[in-house]
Amino acid sequence: MKTEFQKMRSQELYYFSDPEIEASLCHAKELCSRLQTLTLSSPEYRSVIEELIPGIPENSAICPPFHCDHGNGITIGHNVFINYDCVVLDGARVVFEDNVKVGPCSQFYTPQHPMDPALRREPCETSYPITIGEDAWLGGGVIVCPGVRIGKRCIVAAGSVVIRDVPDDCLVAGNPAVIKKRLNIVSEDKA
């Protein structure tokens, strides 16, 4: 039988009042709180961010302040930069592939509350993973909704709300974000 934490990571309905989930939330909130008083050049920054987000590469950075639900549900690739005041609700996995750039005040939401109002009264939800593809650039104030995959080399205009998948090499903008143009990008991996 799956634990509530395993259900959370498996896109199943789970109860976030579960003690294991609550412990993970508390751990992340303590670390996020410590981060708020640090800068990228603070001596203790690297140890705190590595405890919060296990496996974050040395050449990637997240500018405090930063908020997340668990931290252990976030995967950061190489050379990723996430600017100030971002929020990642990582009930499901949130993956930032290599060379991703994220503007300030961007938000990544994996939780989805039940559609049934009676069930919504319960402390339960389902979470759907988010992936931001390699070399993508998200402007400031972007919101990415549950279950969305943003393709490689995409540009998401500032203030956009992304509610559906975005194919590789697209510029999207708006609320909801729509494809404004296909990008003709020549890169080594496409050549």
Coordinates of N, CA and C in Angstrom, one line a residue:
M1 N 0.8 -1.2 0.0 CA 0.0 0.0 0.0 C 0.9 1.2 0.0
K2 N 0.6 2.2 -0.9 CA 1.4 3.4 -1.0 C 1.1 4.4 0.2
T3 N 2.2 5.1 0.6 CA 2.0 6.1 1.6 C 1.4 7.3 0.9
E4 N 0.9 8.3 1.7 CA 0.3 9.5 1.2 C 1.4 10.3 0.4
F5 N 2.7 10.2 0.9 CA 3.8 10.9 0.2 C 4.0 10.3 -1.2
Q6 N 4.0 8.9 -1.2 CA 4.1 8.2 -2.5 C 2.9 8.6 -3.5
K7 N 1.7 8.6 -2.9 CA 0.6 9.0 -3.7 C 0.8 10.4 -4.3
M8 N 1.3 11.4 -3.4 CA 1.5 12.7 -3.9 C 2.4 12.8 -5.1
R9 N 3.5 12.0 -5.1 CA 4.4 12.0 -6.2 C 4.0 11.1 -7.4
S10 N 2.8 10.4 -7.2 CA 2.3 9.5 -8.3 C 1.1 10.0 -8.9
Q11 N 0.7 11.3 -8.8 CA -0.4 11.9 -9.4 C -1.7 11.3 -8.9
E12 N -1.8 10.8 -7.7 CA -3.0 10.3 -7.1 C -3.5 11.2 -6.0
L13 N -4.8 11.1 -5.7 CA -5.3 11.9 -4.6 C -4.6 11.5 -3.3
Y14 N -4.2 12.5 -2.6 CA -3.5 12.3 -1.3 C -3.9 13.3 -0.3
Y15 N -3.7 12.9 1.0 CA -4.1 13.8 2.1 C -2.8 14.5 2.6
F16 N -2.8 15.8 2.5 CA -1.6 16.6 2.9 C -1.5 16.8 4.4
S17 N -2.5 16.3 5.1 CA -2.5 16.3 6.6 C -1.6 15.2 7.1
D18 N -1.2 14.3 6.3 CA -0.4 13.1 6.6 C 0.9 13.6 7.3
P19 N 1.3 12.9 8.4 CA 2.5 13.3 9.2 C 3.8 13.4 8.4
E20 N 4.0 12.4 7.5 CA 5.2 12.5 6.6 C 5.2 13.7 5.7
I21 N 4.1 14.0 5.2 CA 4.0 15.2 4.3 C 4.2 16.5 5.1
E22 N 3.5 16.5 6.3 CA 3.6 17.7 7.2 C 5.1 17.9 7.6
A23 N 5.8 16.8 7.9 CA 7.2 16.9 8.3 C 8.1 17.5 7.1
S24 N 7.8 17.0 5.9 CA 8.5 17.5 4.7 C 8.2 19.0 4.5
L25 N 7.0 19.4 4.7 CA 6.6 20.8 4.5 C 7.3 21.7 5.6
C26 N 7.3 21.2 6.8 CA 7.9 22.0 7.9 C 9.4 22.1 7.7
H27 N 10.1 21.0 7.2 CA 11.5 21.1 7.0 C 11.8 22.1 5.9
A28 N 11.1 22.1 4.8 CA 11.3 23.1 3.7 C 11.0 24.5 4.2
K29 N 10.0 24.7 5.0 CA 9.7 26.1 5.4 C 10.8 26.6 6.3
E30 N 11.3 25.7 7.2 CA 12.5 26.2 8.0 C 13.7 26.6 7.2
L31 N 14.0 25.8 6.1 CA 15.1 26.1 5.3 C 14.8 27.4 4.4
C32 N 13.6 27.5 3.9 CA 13.2 28.7 3.2 C 13.3 30.0 4.1
S33 N 12.9 29.8 5.3 CA 13.0 30.9 6.2 C 14.5 31.3 6.5
R34 N 15.4 30.4 6.6 CA 16.8 30.7 6.7 C 17.3 31.3 5.5
L35 N 16.9 30.9 4.3 CA 17.3 31.5 3.0 C 17.0 33.0 2.9
Q36 N 15.9 33.4 3.5 CA 15.4 34.8 3.4 C 16.4 35.8 3.9
T37 N 17.3 35.4 4.8 CA 18.3 36.3 5.3 C 19.7 36.2 4.6
L38 N 19.7 35.4 3.6 CA 21.0 35.2 2.9 C 21.0 35.8 1.5
T39 N 22.2 35.9 1.0 CA 22.4 36.3 -0.4 C 23.2 35.2 -1.1
L40 N 23.3 35.3 -2.4 CA 24.1 34.3 -3.2 C 25.5 34.2 -2.7
S41 N 26.0 35.3 -2.1 CA 27.4 35.4 -1.7 C 27.6 35.1 -0.2
S42 N 26.5 34.8 0.5 CA 26.6 34.5 1.9 C 27.3 33.1 2.1
P43 N 28.2 33.0 3.1 CA 29.0 31.7 3.2 C 28.1 30.5 3.4
E44 N 27.0 30.7 4.1 CA 26.1 29.5 4.4 C 25.0 29.3 3.3
Y45 N 25.0 30.1 2.3 CA 24.0 30.0 1.2 C 24.0 28.6 0.6
R46 N 25.2 28.2 0.2 CA 25.3 26.9 -0.6 C 24.8 25.7 0.3
S47 N 25.2 25.7 1.5 CA 24.8 24.5 2.4 C 23.3 24.5 2.6
V48 N 22.7 25.7 2.8 CA 21.2 25.7 3.0 C 20.5 25.3 1.7
I49 N 20.9 25.9 0.5 CA 20.2 25.5 -0.7 C 20.4 24.1 -1.1
E50 N 21.5 23.5 -0.8 CA 21.8 22.1 -1.1 C 21.0 21.2 -0.2
E51 N 20.7 21.6 1.1 CA 19.9 20.8 2.0 C 18.4 20.9 1.5
L52 N 18.0 22.1 1.1 CA 16.6 22.3 0.6 C 16.4 21.5 -0.7
I53 N 17.3 21.7 -1.7 CA 17.1 21.1 -3.0 C 18.3 20.1 -3.2
P54 N 18.2 18.9 -2.8 CA 19.3 17.9 -3.0 C 19.7 17.8 -4.4
G55 N 21.0 17.8 -4.6 CA 21.5 17.6 -6.0 C 21.6 18.8 -6.8
I56 N 21.3 20.0 -6.3 CA 21.4 21.2 -7.1 C 22.9 21.4 -7.5
P57 N 23.2 21.6 -8.8 CA 24.6 21.7 -9.2 C 25.2 23.0 -8.6
E58 N 26.5 23.0 -8.5 CA 27.3 24.2 -8.0 C 27.1 25.4 -8.9
N59 N 26.9 25.1 -10.2 CA 26.8 26.2 -11.2 C 25.4 26.7 -11.4
S60 N 24.5 26.3 -10.5 CA 23.1 26.8 -10.6 C 22.8 27.6 -9.3
A61 N 21.9 28.5 -9.5 CA 21.6 29.4 -8.3 C 20.1 29.8 -8.3
I62 N 19.6 29.9 -7.1 CA 18.3 30.4 -6.8 C 18.4 31.6 -5.9
C63 N 18.0 32.8 -6.3 CA 18.1 34.0 -5.5 C 17.1 34.1 -4.4
P64 N 17.5 34.2 -3.2 CA 16.5 34.4 -2.1 C 15.9 35.8 -2.3
P65 N 14.7 36.0 -1.8 CA 13.8 35.1 -1.2 C 13.3 34.0 -2.2
F66 N 13.0 32.8 -1.6 CA 12.5 31.7 -2.4 C 11.6 30.9 -1.5
H67 N 10.5 30.4 -2.1 CA 9.6 29.6 -1.3 C 9.2 28.3 -2.1
C68 N 9.1 27.2 -1.3 CA 8.7 26.0 -1.9 C 8.0 25.1 -0.9
D69 N 7.3 24.1 -1.3 CA 6.6 23.2 -0.4 C 7.5 22.2 0.3
H70 N 8.3 21.5 -0.6 CA 9.1 20.4 -0.1 C 10.6 20.6 -0.4
G71 N 10.9 21.1 -1.6 CA 12.3 21.2 -2.0 C 12.8 19.9 -2.6
N72 N 12.5 18.8 -2.0 CA 13.0 17.5 -2.4 C 12.3 17.0 -3.7
G73 N 11.2 17.8 -4.1 CA 10.5 17.5 -5.4 C 11.0 18.4 -6.5
I74 N 12.1 19.1 -6.3 CA 12.6 20.0 -7.3 C 13.9 19.5 -7.8
T75 N 14.0 19.4 -9.2 CA 15.3 18.9 -9.8 C 15.8 20.1 -10.6
I76 N 17.0 20.5 -10.4 CA 17.7 21.6 -11.0 C 18.8 21.1 -11.9
G77 N 18.8 21.4 -13.2 CA 19.9 21.1 -14.1 C 21.1 22.0 -13.9
H78 N 22.1 21.8 -14.8 CA 23.3 22.7 -14.8 C 23.0 24.1 -15.3
N79 N 23.7 25.1 -14.8 CA 23.6 26.4 -15.3 C 22.2 27.0 -15.3
V80 N 21.4 26.7 -14.2 CA 20.1 27.2 -14.1 C 20.1 28.4 -13.2
F81 N 19.4 29.4 -13.5 CA 19.3 30.7 -12.7 C 17.8 31.0 -12.5
I82 N 17.4 31.0 -11.2 CA 16.1 31.4 -10.8 C 16.2 32.7 -10.0
N83 N 15.5 33.7 -10.5 CA 15.7 35.0 -9.9 C 14.8 35.2 -8.6
Y84 N 14.8 36.3 -8.0 CA 14.2 36.6 -6.7 C 12.7 36.3 -6.6
D85 N 12.3 35.9 -5.5 CA 10.9 35.8 -5.0 C 10.1 34.8 -5.9
C86 N 10.7 33.7 -6.2 CA 10.0 32.7 -6.9 C 9.3 31.7 -6.0
V87 N 8.2 31.0 -6.4 CA 7.5 30.1 -5.6 C 7.4 28.8 -6.4
V88 N 7.7 27.6 -5.8 CA 7.6 26.3 -6.4 C 6.8 25.4 -5.5
L89 N 5.6 25.1 -5.8 CA 4.8 24.2 -5.0 C 5.0 22.8 -5.6
D90 N 5.9 22.1 -5.0 CA 6.5 20.8 -5.5 C 5.9 19.6 -4.9
G91 N 4.6 19.5 -4.8 CA 3.9 18.2 -4.4 C 4.3 17.1 -5.4
A92 N 4.2 17.4 -6.7 CA 4.8 16.6 -7.8 C 6.1 17.2 -8.2
R93 N 6.8 16.4 -9.0 CA 8.2 16.9 -9.4 C 8.1 18.1 -10.3
V94 N 9.0 19.0 -10.0 CA 9.2 20.2 -10.9 C 10.7 20.2 -11.3
V95 N 10.8 20.1 -12.6 CA 12.2 19.9 -13.2 C 12.5 21.1 -14.1
F96 N 13.7 21.7 -13.7 CA 14.3 22.7 -14.5 C 15.5 22.1 -15.2
E97 N 15.4 21.9 -16.5 CA 16.5 21.3 -17.2 C 17.7 22.2 -17.4
D98 N 18.8 21.8 -18.0 CA 20.0 22.6 -18.1 C 19.7 24.0 -18.8
N99 N 20.4 25.0 -18.3 CA 20.5 26.3 -18.9 C 19.1 27.1 -18.9
V100 N 18.2 26.7 -17.9 CA 17.0 27.4 -17.8 C 17.2 28.7 -17.1
K101 N 16.5 29.8 -17.5 CA 16.5 31.1 -16.8 C 15.1 31.5 -16.5
V102 N 14.9 31.8 -15.2 CA 13.6 32.2 -14.7 C 13.6 33.6 -14.1
G103 N 12.7 34.4 -14.6 CA 12.6 35.8 -14.1 C 12.0 35.9 -12.7
P104 N 12.1 37.0 -12.0 CA 11.6 37.2 -10.6 C 10.1 37.0 -10.5
C105 N 9.7 36.6 -9.4 CA 8.3 36.5 -9.0 C 7.5 35.4 -9.9
S106 N 8.2 34.5 -10.4 CA 7.6 33.4 -11.2 C 7.1 32.4 -10.2
Q107 N 6.0 31.6 -10.7 CA 5.4 30.7 -9.8 C 5.1 29.4 -10.5
F108 N 5.3 28.2 -9.8 CA 5.2 26.9 -10.4 C 4.3 26.1 -9.5
Y109 N 3.1 25.8 -10.0 CA 2.1 25.1 -9.1 C 1.8 23.7 -9.6
T110 N 2.1 22.7 -8.8 CA 1.8 21.3 -9.2 C 0.4 20.9 -8.6
P111 N 0.0 21.4 -7.4 CA -1.3 20.9 -6.8 C -2.5 21.3 -7.6
Q112 N -3.5 20.3 -7.6 CA -4.8 20.5 -8.2 C -5.8 20.1 -7.2
H113 N -6.6 21.0 -6.7 CA -7.7 20.7 -5.8 C -8.8 20.0 -6.5
P114 N -9.6 19.1 -5.7 CA -10.7 18.4 -6.3 C -11.7 19.3 -6.9
M115 N -12.4 18.9 -8.0 CA -13.5 19.6 -8.6 C -14.7 19.5 -7.8
D116 N -14.9 18.4 -7.1 CA -16.1 18.2 -6.2 C -16.0 19.1 -5.0
P117 N -16.9 20.0 -4.8 CA -16.8 20.9 -3.6 C -16.8 20.2 -2.3
A118 N -17.5 19.1 -2.2 CA -17.6 18.3 -0.9 C -16.2 17.7 -0.6
L119 N -15.5 17.2 -1.6 CA -14.2 16.6 -1.5 C -13.1 17.7 -1.2
R120 N -13.4 18.9 -1.8 CA -12.5 20.0 -1.6 C -12.4 20.5 -0.2
R121 N -13.4 20.2 0.6 CA -13.4 20.5 2.1 C -12.4 19.7 2.8
E122 N -12.1 18.5 2.3 CA -11.1 17.6 2.9 C -9.7 18.1 2.6
P123 N -8.7 17.8 3.5 CA -7.3 18.2 3.3 C -6.6 17.3 2.2
C124 N -7.2 17.3 1.0 CA -6.6 16.5 0.0 C -6.5 17.2 -1.4
E125 N -5.6 16.7 -2.2 CA -5.4 17.2 -3.5 C -4.7 16.2 -4.4
T126 N -4.4 16.5 -5.6 CA -3.6 15.7 -6.5 C -2.6 16.7 -7.1
S127 N -1.4 16.2 -7.3 CA -0.3 17.0 -7.9 C 0.2 16.5 -9.2
Y128 N 0.4 17.3 -10.2 CA 0.9 17.0 -11.5 C 2.2 17.6 -11.8
P129 N 3.2 16.9 -12.4 CA 4.5 17.4 -12.5 C 4.6 18.5 -13.6
I130 N 5.7 19.3 -13.4 CA 6.0 20.4 -14.3 C 7.4 20.2 -14.8
T131 N 7.6 20.4 -16.1 CA 9.0 20.3 -16.7 C 9.2 21.6 -17.5
I132 N 10.4 22.2 -17.2 CA 10.8 23.4 -18.0 C 12.0 22.9 -18.8
G133 N 11.9 22.9 -20.1 CA 12.9 22.3 -21.0 C 14.2 23.1 -21.1
E134 N 15.2 22.4 -21.5 CA 16.6 22.9 -21.6 C 16.6 24.2 -22.4
D135 N 17.3 25.2 -21.9 CA 17.5 26.5 -22.6 C 16.3 27.4 -22.6
A136 N 15.2 27.0 -21.9 CA 14.0 27.9 -21.9 C 14.3 29.1 -21.0
W137 N 13.6 30.2 -21.4 CA 13.7 31.5 -20.7 C 12.3 31.9 -20.3
L138 N 12.0 32.1 -19.0 CA 10.7 32.5 -18.5 C 10.9 33.9 -18.0
G139 N 10.1 34.9 -18.5 CA 10.2 36.2 -17.9 C 9.6 36.3 -16.5
G140 N 9.7 37.5 -16.0 CA 9.2 37.8 -14.6 C 7.7 37.6 -14.5
G141 N 7.3 37.1 -13.4 CA 5.9 37.0 -13.1 C 5.1 35.9 -13.9
V142 N 5.9 34.9 -14.4 CA 5.2 33.8 -15.2 C 4.6 32.9 -14.2
I143 N 3.4 32.3 -14.5 CA 2.8 31.3 -13.7 C 2.7 30.1 -14.6
V144 N 3.2 28.9 -14.0 CA 3.1 27.6 -14.7 C 2.1 26.7 -13.9
C145 N 1.1 26.3 -14.6 CA 0.0 25.5 -13.9 C 0.4 24.0 -13.9
P146 N -0.4 23.2 -13.1 CA -0.1 21.8 -12.9 C -0.1 21.0 -14.2
G147 N 0.9 20.1 -14.3 CA 1.0 19.2 -15.4 C 1.6 19.8 -16.7
V148 N 2.1 21.0 -16.7 CA 2.6 21.6 -17.9 C 4.0 21.3 -18.2
R149 N 4.3 21.0 -19.4 CA 5.7 20.9 -19.9 C 6.0 22.0 -20.9
I150 N 7.0 22.8 -20.6 CA 7.5 23.8 -21.5 C 8.7 23.3 -22.3
G151 N 8.6 23.3 -23.6 CA 9.7 22.7 -24.4 C 11.0 23.4 -24.4
K152 N 12.0 22.7 -25.0 CA 13.3 23.3 -25.1 C 13.4 24.6 -25.9
R153 N 14.2 25.5 -25.4 CA 14.5 26.7 -26.1 C 13.3 27.7 -26.2
C154 N 12.3 27.4 -25.4 CA 11.1 28.3 -25.4 C 11.4 29.6 -24.7
I155 N 10.6 30.6 -25.1 CA 10.6 31.9 -24.4 C 9.2 32.1 -23.9
V156 N 9.0 32.4 -22.6 CA 7.7 32.7 -22.1 C 7.7 34.1 -21.6
A157 N 6.8 35.0 -22.3 CA 6.8 36.4 -22.0 C 6.4 36.7 -20.5
A158 N 7.0 37.8 -20.0 CA 6.7 38.2 -18.6 C 5.1 38.3 -18.4
G159 N 4.7 37.8 -17.2 CA 3.3 37.9 -16.9 C 2.4 36.8 -17.5
S160 N 2.9 35.9 -18.2 CA 2.1 34.9 -18.9 C 1.7 33.8 -17.9
V161 N 0.5 33.2 -18.2 CA 0.0 32.1 -17.4 C -0.1 30.9 -18.3
V162 N 0.8 29.9 -18.0 CA 0.9 28.8 -18.9 C 0.0 27.6 -18.4
I163 N -1.1 27.3 -19.1 CA -2.0 26.3 -18.7 C -1.9 25.0 -19.5
R164 N -1.2 25.0 -20.6 CA -1.0 23.8 -21.4 C 0.4 23.7 -21.9
D165 N 0.8 22.5 -22.3 CA 2.1 22.2 -22.8 C 2.5 23.2 -24.0
V166 N 3.8 23.5 -24.0 CA 4.3 24.4 -25.1 C 5.4 23.5 -25.8
P167 N 5.2 23.4 -27.2 CA 6.2 22.6 -27.9 C 7.6 23.3 -27.9
D168 N 8.6 22.6 -28.3 CA 10.0 23.2 -28.4 C 10.0 24.4 -29.3
D169 N 10.9 25.4 -29.1 CA 11.2 26.5 -30.0 C 10.0 27.4 -30.2
C170 N 9.2 27.7 -29.2 CA 8.1 28.6 -29.3 C 8.2 29.8 -28.4
L171 N 7.7 31.0 -28.8 CA 7.5 32.1 -27.9 C 6.0 32.2 -27.6
V172 N 5.7 32.2 -26.3 CA 4.3 32.2 -25.9 C 4.1 33.4 -25.0
A173 N 2.9 34.0 -25.0 CA 2.6 35.1 -24.1 C 1.1 35.1 -23.9
G174 N 0.7 35.8 -22.8 CA -0.7 36.0 -22.5 C -1.2 35.2 -21.4
N175 N -2.5 35.5 -21.1 CA -3.3 34.8 -20.0 C -4.6 34.3 -20.6
P176 N -4.7 33.1 -21.0 CA -3.7 32.0 -21.0 C -2.7 32.2 -22.1
A177 N -1.5 31.7 -21.8 CA -0.4 31.8 -22.8 C -0.7 31.1 -24.1
V178 N -0.5 31.7 -25.2 CA -0.7 31.1 -26.5 C 0.6 31.3 -27.3
I179 N 0.8 30.5 -28.3 CA 2.0 30.6 -29.2 C 1.9 31.9 -30.0
K180 N 2.8 32.7 -29.9 CA 2.9 34.0 -30.7 C 3.7 33.8 -31.9
K181 N 4.8 32.9 -31.8 CA 5.6 32.6 -33.0 C 6.5 31.4 -32.7
R182 N 6.8 30.8 -33.8 CA 7.8 29.7 -33.7 C 9.2 30.3 -33.9
L183 N 10.1 29.8 -33.1 CA 11.5 30.4 -33.1 C 12.3 29.6 -34.0
N184 N 13.0 30.2 -34.9 CA 14.0 29.6 -35.8 C 15.3 29.6 -35.2
I185 N 15.6 28.7 -34.3 CA 16.8 28.6 -33.5 C 17.7 27.6 -34.1
V186 N 19.0 28.0 -34.4 CA 20.0 27.1 -34.8 C 20.9 26.8 -33.7
S187 N 20.9 25.6 -33.2 CA 21.7 25.2 -32.1 C 22.5 23.9 -32.5
E188 N 23.5 23.6 -31.7 CA 24.4 22.5 -32.0 C 23.5 21.2 -32.0
D189 N 22.6 21.1 -31.0 CA 21.9 19.8 -30.9 C 20.8 19.6 -32.0
K190 N 20.5 20.7 -32.7 CA 19.5 20.6 -33.8 C 20.2 20.5 -35.2
A191 N 21.5 20.8 -35.2 CA 22.2 20.9 -36.5 C 22.7 19.5 -36.9

